[in-house]
Backbone as a ProteinNet text record, in pm:
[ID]
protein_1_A
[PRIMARY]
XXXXXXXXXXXXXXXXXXXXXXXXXXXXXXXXXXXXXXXXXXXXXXXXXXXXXXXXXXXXXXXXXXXXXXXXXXXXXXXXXXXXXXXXXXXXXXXXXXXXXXXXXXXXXXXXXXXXXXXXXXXXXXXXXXXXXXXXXXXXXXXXXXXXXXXXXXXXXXXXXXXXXXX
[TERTIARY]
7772.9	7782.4	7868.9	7978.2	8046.1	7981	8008.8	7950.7	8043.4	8004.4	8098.6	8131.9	8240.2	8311.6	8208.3	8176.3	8098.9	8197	8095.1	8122.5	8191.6	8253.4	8309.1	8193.4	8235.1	8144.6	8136.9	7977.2	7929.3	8031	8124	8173.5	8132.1	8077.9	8024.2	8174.4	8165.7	8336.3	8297.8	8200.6	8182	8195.8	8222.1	8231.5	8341.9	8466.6	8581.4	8569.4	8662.1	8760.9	8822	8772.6	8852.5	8923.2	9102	9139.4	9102.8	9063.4	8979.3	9160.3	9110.5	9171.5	9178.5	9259.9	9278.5	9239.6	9207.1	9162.1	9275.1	9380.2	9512.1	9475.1	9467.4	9459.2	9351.5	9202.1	9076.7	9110.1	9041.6	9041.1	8918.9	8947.1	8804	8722	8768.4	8753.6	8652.8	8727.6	8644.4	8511.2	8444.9	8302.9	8287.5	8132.2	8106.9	8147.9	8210.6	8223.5	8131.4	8139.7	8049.8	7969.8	7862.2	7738.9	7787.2	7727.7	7760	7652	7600.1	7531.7	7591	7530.2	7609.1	7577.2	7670.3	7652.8	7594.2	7484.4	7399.2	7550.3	7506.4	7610.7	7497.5	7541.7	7465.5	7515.9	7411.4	7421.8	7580.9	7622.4	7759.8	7891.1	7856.1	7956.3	8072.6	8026.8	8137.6	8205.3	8164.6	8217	8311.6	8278.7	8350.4	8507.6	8470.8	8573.6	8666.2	8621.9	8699.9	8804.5	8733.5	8782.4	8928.9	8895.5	8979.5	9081.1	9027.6	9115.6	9258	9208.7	9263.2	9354.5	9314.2	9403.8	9495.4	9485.4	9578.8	9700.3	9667.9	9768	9821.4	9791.7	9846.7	9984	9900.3	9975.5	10113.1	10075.6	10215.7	10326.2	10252	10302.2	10354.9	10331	10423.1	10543	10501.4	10596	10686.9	10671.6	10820.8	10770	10637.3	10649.7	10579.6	10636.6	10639.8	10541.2	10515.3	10411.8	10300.1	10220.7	10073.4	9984.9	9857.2	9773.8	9661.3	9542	9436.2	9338.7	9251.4	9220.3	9054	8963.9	8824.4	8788	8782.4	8685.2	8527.6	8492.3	8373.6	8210.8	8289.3	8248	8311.1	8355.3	8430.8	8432.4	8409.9	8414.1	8325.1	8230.6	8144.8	8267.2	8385.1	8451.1	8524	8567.5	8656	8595.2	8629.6	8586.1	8745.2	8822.4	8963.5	9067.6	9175.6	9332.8	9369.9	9485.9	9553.4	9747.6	9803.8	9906.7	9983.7	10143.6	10240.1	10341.2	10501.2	10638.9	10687.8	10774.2	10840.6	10978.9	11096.7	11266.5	11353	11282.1	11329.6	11243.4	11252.5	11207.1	11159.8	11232.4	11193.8	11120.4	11096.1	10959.8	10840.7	10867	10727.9	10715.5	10737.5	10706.1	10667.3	10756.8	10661.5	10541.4	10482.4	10389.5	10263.2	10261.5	10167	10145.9	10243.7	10214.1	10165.1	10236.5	10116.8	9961.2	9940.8	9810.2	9758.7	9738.2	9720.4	9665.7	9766.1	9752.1	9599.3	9632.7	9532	9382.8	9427.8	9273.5	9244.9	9281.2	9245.7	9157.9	9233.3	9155.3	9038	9043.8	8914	8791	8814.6	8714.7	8661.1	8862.1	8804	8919.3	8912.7	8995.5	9077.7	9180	9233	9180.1	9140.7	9096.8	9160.7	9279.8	9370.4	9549.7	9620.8	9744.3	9873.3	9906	10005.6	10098.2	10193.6	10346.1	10449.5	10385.5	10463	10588.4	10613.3	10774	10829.7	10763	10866.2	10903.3	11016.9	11083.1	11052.3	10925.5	10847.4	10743.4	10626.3	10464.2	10397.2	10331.1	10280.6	10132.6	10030.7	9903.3	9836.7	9748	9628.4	9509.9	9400.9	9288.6	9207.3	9135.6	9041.9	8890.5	8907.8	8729.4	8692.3	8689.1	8610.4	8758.4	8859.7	8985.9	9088.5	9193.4	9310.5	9469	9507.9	9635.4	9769.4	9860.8	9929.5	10081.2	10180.1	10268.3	10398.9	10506.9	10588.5	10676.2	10825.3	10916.4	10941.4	10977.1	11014.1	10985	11078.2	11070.6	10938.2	10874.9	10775.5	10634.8	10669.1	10536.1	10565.3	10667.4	10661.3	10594.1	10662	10649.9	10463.9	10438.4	10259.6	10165.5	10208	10145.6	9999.6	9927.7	9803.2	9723.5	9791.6	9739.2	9663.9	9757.3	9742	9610.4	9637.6	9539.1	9432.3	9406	9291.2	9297.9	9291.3	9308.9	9156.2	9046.3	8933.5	8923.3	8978.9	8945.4	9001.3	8902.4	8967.7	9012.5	9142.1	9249.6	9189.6	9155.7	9146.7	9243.9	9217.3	9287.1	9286.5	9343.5	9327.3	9358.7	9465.4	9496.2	9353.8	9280.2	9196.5	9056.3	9029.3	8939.2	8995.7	9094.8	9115.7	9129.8	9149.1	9112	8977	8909.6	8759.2	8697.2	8757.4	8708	8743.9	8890.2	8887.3	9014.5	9019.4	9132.6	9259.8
6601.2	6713.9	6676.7	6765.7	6750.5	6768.3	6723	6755.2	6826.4	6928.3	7006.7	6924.4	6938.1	6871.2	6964.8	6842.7	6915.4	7075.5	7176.5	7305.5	7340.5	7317.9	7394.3	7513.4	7667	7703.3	7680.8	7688.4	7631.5	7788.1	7767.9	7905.8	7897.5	7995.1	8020	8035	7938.6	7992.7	8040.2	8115.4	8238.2	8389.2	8390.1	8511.4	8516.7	8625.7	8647	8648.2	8577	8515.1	8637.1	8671.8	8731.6	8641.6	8690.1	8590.1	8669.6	8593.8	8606.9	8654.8	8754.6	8872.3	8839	8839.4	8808	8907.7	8930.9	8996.5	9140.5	9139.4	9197.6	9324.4	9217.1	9328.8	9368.2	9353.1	9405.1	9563.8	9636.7	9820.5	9812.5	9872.8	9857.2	10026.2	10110.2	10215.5	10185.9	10120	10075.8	10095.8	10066	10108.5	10244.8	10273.7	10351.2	10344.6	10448.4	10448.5	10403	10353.7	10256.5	10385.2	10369.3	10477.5	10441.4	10529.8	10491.2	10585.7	10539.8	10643.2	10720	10835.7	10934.4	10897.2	10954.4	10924	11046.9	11013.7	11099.2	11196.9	11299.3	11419.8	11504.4	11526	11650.1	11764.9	11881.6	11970.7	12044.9	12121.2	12222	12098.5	11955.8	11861.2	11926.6	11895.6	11915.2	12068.5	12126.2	12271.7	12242.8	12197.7	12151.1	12105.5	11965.3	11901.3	11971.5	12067.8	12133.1	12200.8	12293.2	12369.4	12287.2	12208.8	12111.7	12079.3	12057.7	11955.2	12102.1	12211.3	12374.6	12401.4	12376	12383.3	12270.7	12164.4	12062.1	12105.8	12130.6	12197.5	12265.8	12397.2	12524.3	12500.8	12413.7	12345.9	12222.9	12191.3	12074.4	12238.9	12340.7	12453.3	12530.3	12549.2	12601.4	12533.4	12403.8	12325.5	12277.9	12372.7	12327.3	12263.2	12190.7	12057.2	12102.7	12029.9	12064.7	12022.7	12098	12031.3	11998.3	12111.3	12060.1	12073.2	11959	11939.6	11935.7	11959.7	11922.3	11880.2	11765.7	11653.7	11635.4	11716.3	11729.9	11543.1	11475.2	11348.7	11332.3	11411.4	11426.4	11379.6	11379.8	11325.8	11187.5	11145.9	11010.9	10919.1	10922	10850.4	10847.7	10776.1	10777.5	10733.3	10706	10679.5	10787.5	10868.6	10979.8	11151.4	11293.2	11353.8	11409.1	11417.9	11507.2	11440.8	11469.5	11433.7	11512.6	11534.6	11638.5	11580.3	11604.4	11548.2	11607.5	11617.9	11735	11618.8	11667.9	11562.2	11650.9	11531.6	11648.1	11585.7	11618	11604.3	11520.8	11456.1	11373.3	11332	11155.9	11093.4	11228.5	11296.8	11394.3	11521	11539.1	11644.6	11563.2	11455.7	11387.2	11353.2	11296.4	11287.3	11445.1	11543.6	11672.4	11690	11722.9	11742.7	11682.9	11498.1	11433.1	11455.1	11466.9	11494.3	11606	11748.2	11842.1	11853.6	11801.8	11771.4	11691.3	11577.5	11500.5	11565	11667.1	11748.8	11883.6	11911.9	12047.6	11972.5	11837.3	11756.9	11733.7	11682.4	11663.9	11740.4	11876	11985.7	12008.4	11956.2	12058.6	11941.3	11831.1	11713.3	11622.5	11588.6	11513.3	11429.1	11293.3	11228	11123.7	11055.5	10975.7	10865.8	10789.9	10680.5	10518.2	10577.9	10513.3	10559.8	10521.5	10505.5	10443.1	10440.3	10352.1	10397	10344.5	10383.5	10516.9	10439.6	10577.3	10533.1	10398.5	10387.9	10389	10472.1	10442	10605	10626	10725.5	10773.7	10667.4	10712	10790.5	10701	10751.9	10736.5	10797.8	10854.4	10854.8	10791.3	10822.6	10804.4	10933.2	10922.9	10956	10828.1	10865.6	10938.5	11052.5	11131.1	11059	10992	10957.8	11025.2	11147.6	11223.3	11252.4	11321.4	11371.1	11266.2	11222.3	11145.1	11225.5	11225	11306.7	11192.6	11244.7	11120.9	11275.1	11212.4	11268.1	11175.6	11243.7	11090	11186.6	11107	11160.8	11180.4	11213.9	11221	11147.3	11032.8	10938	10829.3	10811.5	10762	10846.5	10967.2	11051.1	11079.5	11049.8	11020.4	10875.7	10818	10644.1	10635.8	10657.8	10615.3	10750.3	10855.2	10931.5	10984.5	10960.8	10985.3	11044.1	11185	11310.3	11243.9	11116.2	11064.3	10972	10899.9	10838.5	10864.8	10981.7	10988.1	11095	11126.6	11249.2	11317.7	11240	11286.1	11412	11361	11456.6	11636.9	11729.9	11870.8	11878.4	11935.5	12044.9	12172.1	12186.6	12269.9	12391.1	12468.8	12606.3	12645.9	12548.9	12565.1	12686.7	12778.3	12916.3	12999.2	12988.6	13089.8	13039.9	12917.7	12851.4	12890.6	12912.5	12946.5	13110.1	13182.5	13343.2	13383.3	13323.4	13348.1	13302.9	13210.8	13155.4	13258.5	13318.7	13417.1	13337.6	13230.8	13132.6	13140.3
7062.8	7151.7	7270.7	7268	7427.6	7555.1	7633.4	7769.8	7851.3	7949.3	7966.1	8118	8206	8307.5	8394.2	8498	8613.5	8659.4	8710.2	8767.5	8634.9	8573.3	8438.1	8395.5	8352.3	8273.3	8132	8081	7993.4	7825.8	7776.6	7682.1	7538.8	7497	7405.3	7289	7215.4	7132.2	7025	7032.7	6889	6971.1	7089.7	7127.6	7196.8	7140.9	7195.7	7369.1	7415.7	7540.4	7596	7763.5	7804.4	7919.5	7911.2	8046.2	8162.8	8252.1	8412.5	8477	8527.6	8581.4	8737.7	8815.1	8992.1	9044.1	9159.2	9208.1	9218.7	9265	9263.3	9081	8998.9	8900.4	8857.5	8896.2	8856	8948.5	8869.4	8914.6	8931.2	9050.1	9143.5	9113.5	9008.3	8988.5	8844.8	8752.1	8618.6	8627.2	8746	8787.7	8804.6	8820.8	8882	9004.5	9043.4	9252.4	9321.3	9411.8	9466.4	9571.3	9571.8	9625.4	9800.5	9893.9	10018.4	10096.3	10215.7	10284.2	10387.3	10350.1	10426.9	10559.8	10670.5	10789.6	10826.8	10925.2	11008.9	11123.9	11076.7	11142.8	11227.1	11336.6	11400.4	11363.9	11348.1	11327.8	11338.6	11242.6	11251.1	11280.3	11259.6	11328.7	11178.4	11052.3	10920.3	10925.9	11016.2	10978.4	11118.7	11196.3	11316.7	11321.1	11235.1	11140.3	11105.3	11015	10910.9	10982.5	11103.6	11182.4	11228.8	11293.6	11372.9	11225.3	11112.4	11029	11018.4	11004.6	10981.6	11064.6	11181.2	11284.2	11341.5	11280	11282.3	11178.6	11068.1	10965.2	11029.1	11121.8	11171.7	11277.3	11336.1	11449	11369.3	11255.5	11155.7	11149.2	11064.7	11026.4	11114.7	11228.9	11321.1	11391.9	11361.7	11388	11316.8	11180.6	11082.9	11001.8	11007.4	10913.3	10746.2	10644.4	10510.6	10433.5	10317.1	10243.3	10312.1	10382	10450.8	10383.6	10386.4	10330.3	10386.9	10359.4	10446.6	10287.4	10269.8	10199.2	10219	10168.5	10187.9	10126.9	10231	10181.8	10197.7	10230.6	10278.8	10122.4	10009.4	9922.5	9867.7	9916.6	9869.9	9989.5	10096.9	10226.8	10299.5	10376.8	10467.5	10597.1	10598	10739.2	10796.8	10719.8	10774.4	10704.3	10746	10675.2	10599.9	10691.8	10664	10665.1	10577.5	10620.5	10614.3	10712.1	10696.9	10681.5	10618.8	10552.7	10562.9	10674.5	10640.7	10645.8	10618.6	10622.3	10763.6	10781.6	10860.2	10848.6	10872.8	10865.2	10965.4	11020.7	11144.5	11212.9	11290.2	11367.4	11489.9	11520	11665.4	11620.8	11496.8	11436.7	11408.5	11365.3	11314.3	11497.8	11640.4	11744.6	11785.6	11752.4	11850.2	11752.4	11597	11527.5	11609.1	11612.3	11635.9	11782.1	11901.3	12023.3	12035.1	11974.3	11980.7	11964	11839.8	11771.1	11832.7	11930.2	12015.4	12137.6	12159.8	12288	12256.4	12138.9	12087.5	12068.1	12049.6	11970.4	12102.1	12191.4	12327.8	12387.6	12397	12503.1	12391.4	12286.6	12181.3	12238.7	12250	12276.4	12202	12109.8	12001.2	12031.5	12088.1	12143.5	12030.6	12030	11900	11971.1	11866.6	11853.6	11823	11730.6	11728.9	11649.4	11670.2	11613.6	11560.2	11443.5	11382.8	11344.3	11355.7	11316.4	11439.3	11546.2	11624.5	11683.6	11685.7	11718.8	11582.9	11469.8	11329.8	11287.9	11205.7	11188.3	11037.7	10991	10867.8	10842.3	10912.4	10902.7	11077.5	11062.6	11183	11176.3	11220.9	11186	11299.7	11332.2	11424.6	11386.9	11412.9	11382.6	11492.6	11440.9	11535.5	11497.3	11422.3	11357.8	11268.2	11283.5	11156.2	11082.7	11129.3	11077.9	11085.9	11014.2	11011	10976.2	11113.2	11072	11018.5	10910.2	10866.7	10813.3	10916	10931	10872.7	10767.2	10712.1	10683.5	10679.6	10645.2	10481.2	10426.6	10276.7	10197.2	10157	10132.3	10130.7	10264.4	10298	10223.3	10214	10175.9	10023.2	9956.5	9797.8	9771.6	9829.9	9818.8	9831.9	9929.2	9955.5	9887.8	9880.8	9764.9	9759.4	9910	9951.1	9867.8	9785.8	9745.7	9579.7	9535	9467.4	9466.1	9588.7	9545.1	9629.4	9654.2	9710.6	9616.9	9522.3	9394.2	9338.6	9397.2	9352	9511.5	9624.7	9675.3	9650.9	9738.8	9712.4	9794.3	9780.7	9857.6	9949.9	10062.9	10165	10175.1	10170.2	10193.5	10298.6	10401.4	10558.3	10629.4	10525.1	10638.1	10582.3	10458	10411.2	10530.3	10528	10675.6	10748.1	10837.9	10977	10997.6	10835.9	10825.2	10863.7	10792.1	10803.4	10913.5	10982.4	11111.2	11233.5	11217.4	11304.8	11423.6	11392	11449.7	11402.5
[MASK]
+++++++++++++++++++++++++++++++++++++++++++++++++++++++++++++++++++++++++++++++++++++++++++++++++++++++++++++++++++++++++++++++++++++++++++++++++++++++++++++++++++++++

């Protein structure tokens, strides 16, 4: 009988060999989705959200900007509830979009929390906490593909929410 080399595992060679996979290529999806607890919301906070996520679109959309999205995570995320996703055609639309929305999230009393990519002429992102606005030029918003991979989430019909809201 061989002895196996210390820490070596002990392999059974009657049962087919799989090669051990790096971390890089294991799909972290192959599972079940990993369960998460919901975060304690006060009352009307998700309809709140929504509101705000609706009117962040309105405000990309009046401002020219293309392809808006608003991105219900609210089943797939305990960190964020909304994205809202528009392009816009130049370094100086993606700066007025996010400064507006900055300015509207402000007076509403939902302050950003943080931001990346604002000296860049690509992507643009401010987090509100519950909502994440992510503003990109063309190129940048084929390339990273959000819609993709966040694909389990639903699509928001932000002007039919801001109809019914009366906003």
């Amino acid at each position: 009988m061989q002895s196996a080399m210390k820490g070596s595992p002990i392999v059974d060679p009657s049962q087919p060999q799989k090669p051990e996979q790096t971390a890089a290529q294991k799909n972290p999806l192959e599972n079940e989705p990993p369960s998460f607890t919901a975060v304690e919301r006060k009352p009307g906070q998700l309809t709140r959200s929504l509101e705000l996520a609706c009117r962040c679109a309105k405000t990309a959309d009046e401002l020219k900007g293309g392809d808006i999205k608003v991105l219900d995570l609210t089943n797939i995320t305990a960190e964020f509830d909304y994205f809202v996703i528009a392009t816009g055609s130049s370094r100086r639309q993606l700066h007025a979009i996010v400064e507006e929305i900055d300015t509207e999230m402000a007076a509403a009393g939902s302050k950003r929390i943080g931001v990346e990519g604002y000296d860049s002429n690509q992507w643009i992102l401010q987090d509100y906490g519950d909502i994440v606005l992510h503003v990109f030029d063309t190129e940048s918003r084929e390339l990273y593909d959000l819609e993709r991979l966040w694909g389990d989430a639903k699509e928001v019909d932000w002007k039919a929410v801001l109809e019914k809201s009366g906003s």
